[in-house]
Coordinates of C-alpha atoms in Angstrom, one line a residue:
M109 CA -73.9 50.4 -23.2
S110 CA -70.3 50.8 -22.6
V111 CA -67.8 48.6 -24.2
R112 CA -65.2 47.2 -21.7
S113 CA -61.7 46.9 -22.9
L114 CA -60.6 43.3 -23.4
R115 CA -57.2 42.1 -22.2
L116 CA -56.0 39.8 -25.0
E117 CA -52.8 39.0 -23.1
R118 CA -54.8 37.0 -20.5
W119 CA -56.4 35.0 -23.3
S120 CA -53.1 34.2 -24.9
G121 CA -51.6 33.2 -21.6
Q122 CA -54.5 30.8 -20.9
L123 CA -54.3 29.2 -24.3
L124 CA -50.5 28.8 -24.3
S125 CA -50.2 27.6 -20.8
A126 CA -50.5 23.8 -20.2
P127 CA -53.3 22.5 -18.0
R128 CA -52.1 22.2 -14.4
T129 CA -54.1 19.1 -13.7
R130 CA -52.3 17.0 -16.3
T131 CA -48.7 18.1 -16.2
R132 CA -46.0 18.3 -13.6
S133 CA -43.7 21.3 -13.1
R134 CA -40.6 19.5 -14.4
A135 CA -38.2 20.4 -17.1
P136 CA -38.2 18.4 -20.3
C137 CA -36.2 15.3 -20.5
C138 CA -33.5 16.8 -22.7
L139 CA -33.0 19.6 -20.3
R140 CA -32.9 17.4 -17.3
Q141 CA -30.4 15.1 -18.9
G142 CA -28.2 18.1 -19.6
Q143 CA -28.5 19.4 -16.1
Q144 CA -27.5 16.0 -14.8
C145 CA -24.4 16.0 -17.0
L146 CA -23.5 19.5 -15.8
S147 CA -23.9 18.6 -12.1
G148 CA -22.1 15.3 -12.5
S149 CA -18.6 16.5 -11.6
N150 CA -18.8 14.6 -8.3
T151 CA -20.7 11.6 -9.6
R152 CA -19.9 8.4 -11.4
S153 CA -22.2 6.9 -14.1
F154 CA -23.3 3.3 -13.9
S155 CA -25.4 1.4 -16.5
A156 CA -29.1 1.4 -15.9
S157 CA -29.2 -2.3 -16.7
A158 CA -27.4 -3.0 -13.4
V159 CA -30.1 -1.4 -11.2
S160 CA -33.8 -2.0 -10.8
R161 CA -36.1 0.1 -12.9
N162 CA -38.1 2.8 -11.2
P163 CA -41.8 2.8 -12.0
R164 CA -42.0 6.5 -11.3
I165 CA -39.8 7.3 -14.2
E166 CA -42.0 5.3 -16.6
K167 CA -45.1 7.3 -15.6
E168 CA -43.7 10.9 -15.5
F169 CA -44.5 11.6 -19.2
V170 CA -48.2 12.5 -19.8
D171 CA -50.0 13.1 -23.1
E172 CA -51.3 16.7 -23.0
D173 CA -53.9 16.3 -25.7
G174 CA -57.5 16.6 -24.7
D175 CA -58.6 13.2 -26.0
G176 CA -57.1 11.2 -23.2
I177 CA -54.1 10.4 -21.1
G178 CA -51.6 8.1 -22.8
L179 CA -48.8 6.6 -20.8
F180 CA -45.7 5.3 -22.4
E181 CA -42.3 4.1 -21.1
A182 CA -39.7 6.7 -20.7
P183 CA -36.1 6.1 -21.9
T184 CA -33.8 5.0 -19.1
H185 CA -30.6 6.9 -18.3
P186 CA -27.5 6.0 -16.4
V187 CA -27.9 6.2 -12.6
Q188 CA -25.6 8.7 -10.9
Q189 CA -23.6 7.7 -7.8
E190 CA -21.3 9.8 -5.7
Y191 CA -17.5 9.3 -5.6
P192 CA -16.2 7.4 -2.5
S193 CA -12.9 9.3 -3.2
P194 CA -12.0 12.8 -4.5
S195 CA -12.6 13.6 -8.1
P196 CA -9.5 13.6 -10.4
R197 CA -10.2 17.2 -11.2
A198 CA -9.7 18.1 -7.5
A199 CA -6.1 17.0 -7.7
L200 CA -5.3 20.1 -9.9
R201 CA -6.5 22.4 -7.1
S202 CA -4.8 20.7 -4.2
S203 CA -1.9 22.6 -2.7
K204 CA -0.8 19.6 -0.5
L205 CA -0.5 17.5 -3.6
A206 CA 1.5 20.0 -5.5
A207 CA 3.8 20.5 -2.5
L208 CA 4.4 16.7 -2.3
H209 CA 5.2 16.5 -6.0
A210 CA 7.8 19.3 -5.7
R211 CA 9.2 18.1 -2.3
L212 CA 10.0 14.6 -3.7
G213 CA 11.3 16.0 -7.0
L214 CA 9.0 13.8 -9.0
P215 CA 9.3 13.8 -12.8
Q216 CA 7.2 16.4 -14.7
K217 CA 5.8 13.6 -16.8
L218 CA 4.0 12.3 -13.7
P219 CA 0.6 14.2 -13.5
L220 CA -1.0 15.2 -10.2
Q221 CA -4.0 13.1 -11.0
T222 CA -1.9 9.9 -10.9
V223 CA -0.2 11.1 -7.6
A224 CA -3.6 11.6 -6.1
R225 CA -4.6 8.1 -7.2
T226 CA -1.6 6.6 -5.3
L227 CA -3.1 8.1 -2.1
V228 CA -6.4 6.2 -2.4
D229 CA -6.3 2.7 -0.8
P230 CA -8.6 -0.1 -2.0
S231 CA -10.3 0.0 1.4
A232 CA -11.4 3.6 0.7
D233 CA -12.5 3.1 -3.0
S234 CA -13.0 -0.5 -4.3
N235 CA -13.0 0.7 -7.9
V236 CA -9.8 -0.5 -9.5
D237 CA -9.8 2.4 -11.9
F238 CA -9.5 4.9 -9.0
N239 CA -7.5 3.2 -6.3
N240 CA -3.8 2.3 -6.1
A241 CA -4.1 -1.5 -6.1
S242 CA -2.6 -2.1 -9.5
L243 CA 0.1 0.6 -9.1
A244 CA 1.1 -0.8 -5.7
Q245 CA 1.4 -4.3 -7.2
L246 CA 3.8 -3.0 -9.9
G247 CA 5.7 -0.7 -7.6
G248 CA 6.2 -3.4 -5.0
S249 CA 7.6 -5.8 -7.5
I250 CA 10.0 -3.2 -8.8
M251 CA 11.2 -2.1 -5.3
S252 CA 11.6 -5.7 -4.1
Y253 CA 13.7 -6.5 -7.3
H254 CA 16.1 -3.6 -6.8
V255 CA 16.5 -4.3 -3.0
S256 CA 17.1 -8.0 -3.5
E257 CA 19.6 -7.6 -6.3
W258 CA 21.5 -5.0 -4.3
L259 CA 21.6 -7.2 -1.2
L260 CA 22.7 -10.3 -3.1
V261 CA 25.5 -8.5 -4.9
T262 CA 26.7 -6.5 -1.9
Y263 CA 26.5 -9.3 0.6
P264 CA 26.7 -12.6 -1.4
R265 CA 27.2 -14.8 1.6
L266 CA 24.1 -13.8 3.7
P267 CA 22.0 -16.7 5.0
M268 CA 18.4 -16.7 3.8
S269 CA 17.0 -15.9 7.2
V270 CA 19.2 -12.8 7.4
L271 CA 18.4 -11.9 3.8
F272 CA 14.7 -12.0 4.5
A273 CA 15.2 -9.8 7.6
A274 CA 17.4 -7.3 5.7
A275 CA 14.8 -7.1 2.9
Y276 CA 12.0 -6.5 5.5
A277 CA 14.2 -3.8 7.1
Y278 CA 14.6 -1.9 3.8
N279 CA 11.2 -2.2 2.2
G280 CA 8.9 -3.7 4.9
P281 CA 5.6 -2.0 5.8
K282 CA 7.0 -0.4 9.0
T283 CA 10.0 1.1 7.1
L284 CA 7.8 2.4 4.3
Q285 CA 5.5 4.0 6.9
L286 CA 8.5 5.9 8.3
V287 CA 9.5 6.9 4.8
A288 CA 6.1 8.3 3.9
K289 CA 5.8 10.2 7.1
E290 CA 9.2 11.8 6.5
W291 CA 7.8 12.9 3.1
G292 CA 5.1 14.8 4.9
V293 CA 2.1 12.5 4.0
D294 CA -0.8 12.7 6.5
T295 CA -3.8 10.4 6.8
A296 CA -7.4 11.6 6.4
A297 CA -9.8 11.0 9.3
A298 CA -12.2 9.2 7.0
P299 CA -12.3 8.6 3.2
G300 CA -14.7 10.6 1.1
R301 CA -15.1 12.8 -2.0
E302 CA -14.8 16.0 0.1
V303 CA -11.3 15.1 1.4
D304 CA -8.3 16.9 0.0
P305 CA -6.5 14.7 -2.5
G306 CA -3.2 15.3 -0.7
Y307 CA -4.2 13.1 2.2
L308 CA -3.8 9.3 2.4
Q309 CA -7.3 7.8 2.4
F310 CA -8.1 4.3 3.7
E311 CA -10.5 2.6 6.0
K312 CA -8.8 2.6 9.4
L313 CA -8.7 -0.5 11.6
A314 CA -10.6 -0.2 14.9
P315 CA -8.4 0.0 18.0
G316 CA -7.8 -3.3 19.6
T317 CA -8.5 -5.4 16.5
D318 CA -6.2 -8.4 16.0
Y319 CA -5.3 -8.0 12.4
A320 CA -2.9 -11.0 12.5
A321 CA -5.9 -13.2 13.5
I322 CA -8.0 -11.8 10.6
K323 CA -5.3 -12.6 8.1
A324 CA -4.8 -16.1 9.5
A325 CA -8.5 -16.8 9.3
G326 CA -8.4 -16.0 5.6
G327 CA -6.1 -18.9 4.9
S328 CA -2.8 -19.2 3.0
S329 CA -1.9 -20.0 -0.6
R330 CA 0.7 -22.6 0.5
P331 CA -0.2 -26.2 -0.6
D332 CA 1.0 -27.5 2.8
K333 CA -0.9 -25.0 4.9
F334 CA -2.3 -27.7 7.1
N335 CA 1.1 -29.2 7.8
F336 CA 2.7 -26.3 9.6
F337 CA 5.7 -28.4 10.7
R338 CA 6.8 -28.6 7.0
R339 CA 7.3 -24.9 6.7
G340 CA 11.1 -24.7 6.5
M341 CA 13.5 -22.2 5.0
S342 CA 13.4 -23.9 1.5
S343 CA 9.7 -23.8 1.3
R344 CA 9.6 -20.1 2.4
V345 CA 11.8 -19.3 -0.6
V346 CA 9.4 -21.1 -3.0
Y347 CA 5.9 -20.5 -1.6
D348 CA 6.1 -17.3 0.5
D349 CA 6.6 -13.6 -0.3
E350 CA 9.8 -11.6 -0.5
F351 CA 10.0 -11.4 3.3
G352 CA 9.5 -15.1 3.9
D353 CA 5.9 -14.6 5.2
T354 CA 2.9 -16.5 4.1
I355 CA 0.7 -15.0 1.3
P356 CA -3.0 -14.7 2.3
K357 CA -5.3 -16.7 0.1
K358 CA -8.2 -14.3 0.4
N359 CA -7.6 -10.6 0.1
E360 CA -10.7 -8.5 1.0
S361 CA -9.8 -5.1 -0.3
A362 CA -12.8 -3.4 1.3
L363 CA -11.8 -4.5 4.9
P364 CA -10.1 -1.9 7.2
I365 CA -6.3 -2.2 7.2
P366 CA -3.5 -1.0 9.6
T367 CA -1.9 2.4 9.0
E368 CA 1.4 0.9 8.1
S369 CA -0.2 -1.2 5.3
A370 CA -1.8 1.9 3.8
Y371 CA 1.5 3.8 3.9
A372 CA 3.3 0.9 2.3
G373 CA 0.7 0.7 -0.4
F374 CA 1.1 4.4 -1.2
V375 CA 5.0 4.2 -1.5
K376 CA 4.7 1.1 -3.7
A377 CA 2.1 2.8 -5.9
L378 CA 4.2 5.9 -6.2
I379 CA 7.2 3.9 -7.5
G380 CA 4.9 2.1 -9.9
S381 CA 3.5 5.3 -11.3
I382 CA 7.1 6.7 -11.7
H383 CA 7.9 3.5 -13.7
L384 CA 4.9 3.9 -16.0
H385 CA 5.2 7.6 -16.7
A386 CA 9.0 8.3 -16.5
G387 CA 10.5 4.9 -17.3
R388 CA 12.5 2.1 -15.7
E389 CA 15.6 4.2 -14.9
A390 CA 13.7 6.9 -13.1
A391 CA 12.1 4.3 -10.8
K392 CA 15.4 2.7 -10.1
V393 CA 17.0 6.1 -9.1
F394 CA 14.0 6.8 -6.9
V395 CA 14.4 3.5 -5.1
K396 CA 18.1 4.0 -4.7
E397 CA 17.7 7.5 -3.3
H398 CA 14.8 6.9 -0.9
I399 CA 15.0 3.2 0.0
L400 CA 18.6 1.9 -0.4
S401 CA 20.2 5.1 0.9
R402 CA 19.1 4.2 4.5
Q403 CA 21.7 2.8 6.8
L404 CA 21.1 -0.7 8.1
A405 CA 23.3 -2.5 10.6
I406 CA 23.1 -6.0 9.1
D407 CA 25.5 -7.4 11.7
T408 CA 22.7 -7.0 14.3
L409 CA 20.4 -9.3 12.4
F410 CA 22.4 -12.5 13.0
Q411 CA 21.4 -15.0 15.7
F412 CA 23.4 -18.2 16.2
K413 CA 22.3 -21.1 18.3
E414 CA 25.6 -23.1 18.2
P415 CA 28.3 -20.8 16.9
I416 CA 31.3 -22.9 17.9
R417 CA 29.9 -26.0 16.1
E418 CA 28.8 -24.0 13.1
L419 CA 32.3 -22.5 12.7
S420 CA 33.8 -25.9 12.9
R421 CA 31.6 -27.2 10.1
L422 CA 32.3 -24.1 8.0
C423 CA 36.0 -24.6 8.3
A424 CA 35.6 -28.3 7.3
R425 CA 33.5 -27.4 4.3
E426 CA 35.9 -24.8 3.0
G427 CA 39.0 -26.9 3.6
F428 CA 40.4 -24.7 6.4
E429 CA 42.3 -26.0 9.4
H430 CA 40.3 -26.8 12.5
P431 CA 39.6 -23.6 14.5
M432 CA 41.4 -23.3 17.7
A433 CA 40.7 -20.8 20.6
R434 CA 43.7 -19.0 22.2
I435 CA 43.8 -16.5 25.0
L436 CA 45.2 -13.2 23.7
S437 CA 45.0 -11.3 27.0
E438 CA 43.4 -11.4 30.4
T439 CA 43.0 -9.3 33.5
G440 CA 41.7 -9.8 37.0
R441 CA 41.4 -13.6 36.8
L442 CA 41.1 -13.9 40.6
S443 CA 39.0 -10.8 41.0
R444 CA 35.2 -10.4 41.0
H445 CA 35.2 -8.9 37.4
P446 CA 37.7 -10.7 35.2
V447 CA 38.0 -10.0 31.5
F448 CA 39.3 -12.5 29.0
N449 CA 40.2 -11.7 25.4
V450 CA 40.1 -14.9 23.2
G451 CA 40.9 -15.3 19.5
I452 CA 39.9 -18.0 17.1
F453 CA 42.7 -19.2 14.8
S454 CA 42.7 -21.5 11.8
G455 CA 46.3 -22.3 11.4
K456 CA 48.1 -19.0 11.4
D457 CA 45.1 -17.0 10.3
K458 CA 43.0 -15.3 13.0
L459 CA 39.3 -15.6 12.2
G460 CA 38.0 -13.4 15.0
E461 CA 38.2 -12.4 18.6
G462 CA 35.9 -11.7 21.5
S463 CA 36.0 -10.7 25.1
G464 CA 33.9 -11.8 28.1
A465 CA 33.8 -12.4 31.8
S466 CA 34.6 -16.1 31.4
L467 CA 36.7 -18.1 29.0
Q468 CA 33.6 -19.8 27.6
E469 CA 31.8 -16.5 27.0
A470 CA 34.9 -15.0 25.3
R471 CA 35.2 -18.2 23.2
T472 CA 31.6 -18.0 22.1
R473 CA 31.8 -14.3 21.2
A474 CA 35.0 -15.0 19.2
A475 CA 33.2 -17.7 17.2
V476 CA 30.3 -15.4 16.5
M477 CA 32.6 -12.7 15.3
S478 CA 34.4 -15.2 13.1
L479 CA 31.1 -16.3 11.5
K480 CA 30.0 -12.7 11.0
S481 CA 33.3 -11.8 9.3
W482 CA 32.6 -14.7 6.9
Y483 CA 28.9 -14.0 6.1
L484 CA 29.4 -10.2 5.9
Y485 CA 32.0 -10.4 3.2
S486 CA 31.3 -7.7 0.6
P487 CA 33.1 -6.8 -2.7
G488 CA 32.0 -3.2 -2.2
K489 CA 28.8 -1.2 -2.1
N490 CA 29.4 0.3 -5.5
E491 CA 29.4 -3.0 -7.4
R492 CA 27.4 -3.2 -10.6
V493 CA 24.0 -5.0 -10.3
P494 CA 22.3 -6.8 -13.2
S495 CA 19.8 -4.0 -13.8
D496 CA 22.7 -1.6 -14.6
M497 CA 23.1 -3.4 -17.9
E498 CA 19.6 -2.3 -18.9
A499 CA 20.5 1.4 -18.7
P500 CA 20.4 3.3 -22.0
G501 CA 23.9 3.7 -23.5
E502 CA 25.5 1.0 -21.4
K503 CA 28.4 -0.5 -23.4
A504 CA 30.6 -2.0 -20.8
A505 CA 30.7 -5.8 -20.6
W506 CA 29.1 -7.5 -17.7
E507 CA 31.4 -8.9 -15.1
P508 CA 29.9 -11.8 -13.2
V509 CA 29.4 -11.3 -9.5
H510 CA 30.5 -13.6 -6.7
I511 CA 28.0 -16.4 -6.0
D512 CA 28.5 -18.2 -2.7
I513 CA 27.9 -21.9 -2.1
G514 CA 25.4 -21.0 0.7
E515 CA 25.1 -21.0 4.4
V516 CA 26.3 -23.7 6.7
I517 CA 23.8 -26.5 7.4
H518 CA 24.5 -28.4 10.5

């Protein structure tokens, strides 16, 4: 009788291997948890108490003893969810973001991760820790403050309607869109975690959508919103925003927005991030170089309904002599194309002059020029503003600026 050789390695494998009928081919819990942490570079963790419990997780652990199958509740772990916007780590690998940082000459204290956050609109990512909502709120207030103080010091006699229009021309959404495009900022086709952090990400408004009607449907924060006839210039100063426009009562950040609003939010957020990382003076210099350095023809913002009457009331308020219109020169009175040059005088002082095809037209234009010469008075564009006193090392005493009595009310 021959003795067959026994392969002990088969016995050891059978004894050491777990029964296939009672187990699942899954890694242990500790290994699975580590794998989830390693693969979580593009995921966000949320508490398991905020989601419904999965019954499959509770039954995936099986007692492997031969006596019986015992089920017990498995520990719950945070549920993983993908980013709706790029990961902050991706900002360090973005060439577009680094080029934007260098092109604008941003401070070295401002990290690329924060610059990437300024490019994420709340409509793309509703998480306030990853979008630019808070930075835009801060930067918008800083920019409006510097623009307003510069306008009030440089042109102290501007009417409120012209002041609102000038502020909108300097830091309104349309202007900020042009500024951001000049910086080389492009928009992404759609927001997502796979998008390059150097693109502006927001939920785009569908073509043909009436965004003004959507904002009006949300209501206003004004207490007299149902009495539209009471919305005068004084109430616009008290209740409305820096441009004299109504403030929406409901702000749904997840709704699609126009392109100009997304660009404006980015510029405001960038100014806010500079203020937080580099200080107040750096943010002021940035606003002065990129916003206030733009040329604006403020004389084109005026619109007078009754310039002759308004000029007469202005002279009476300031104690000047009654304005008189005089013909300075004329040509072709009896021709088809006459030209009259009329001047407005208050005593011996000439307030303004204008020309036209008729005496009435020339007189009206002369009155308009006289009013513009009064309202556009400026002590100089290099006058000190109140924020200059907050600069470090400033020792010069503050010289009060000119404060005008206000526009003519007739």
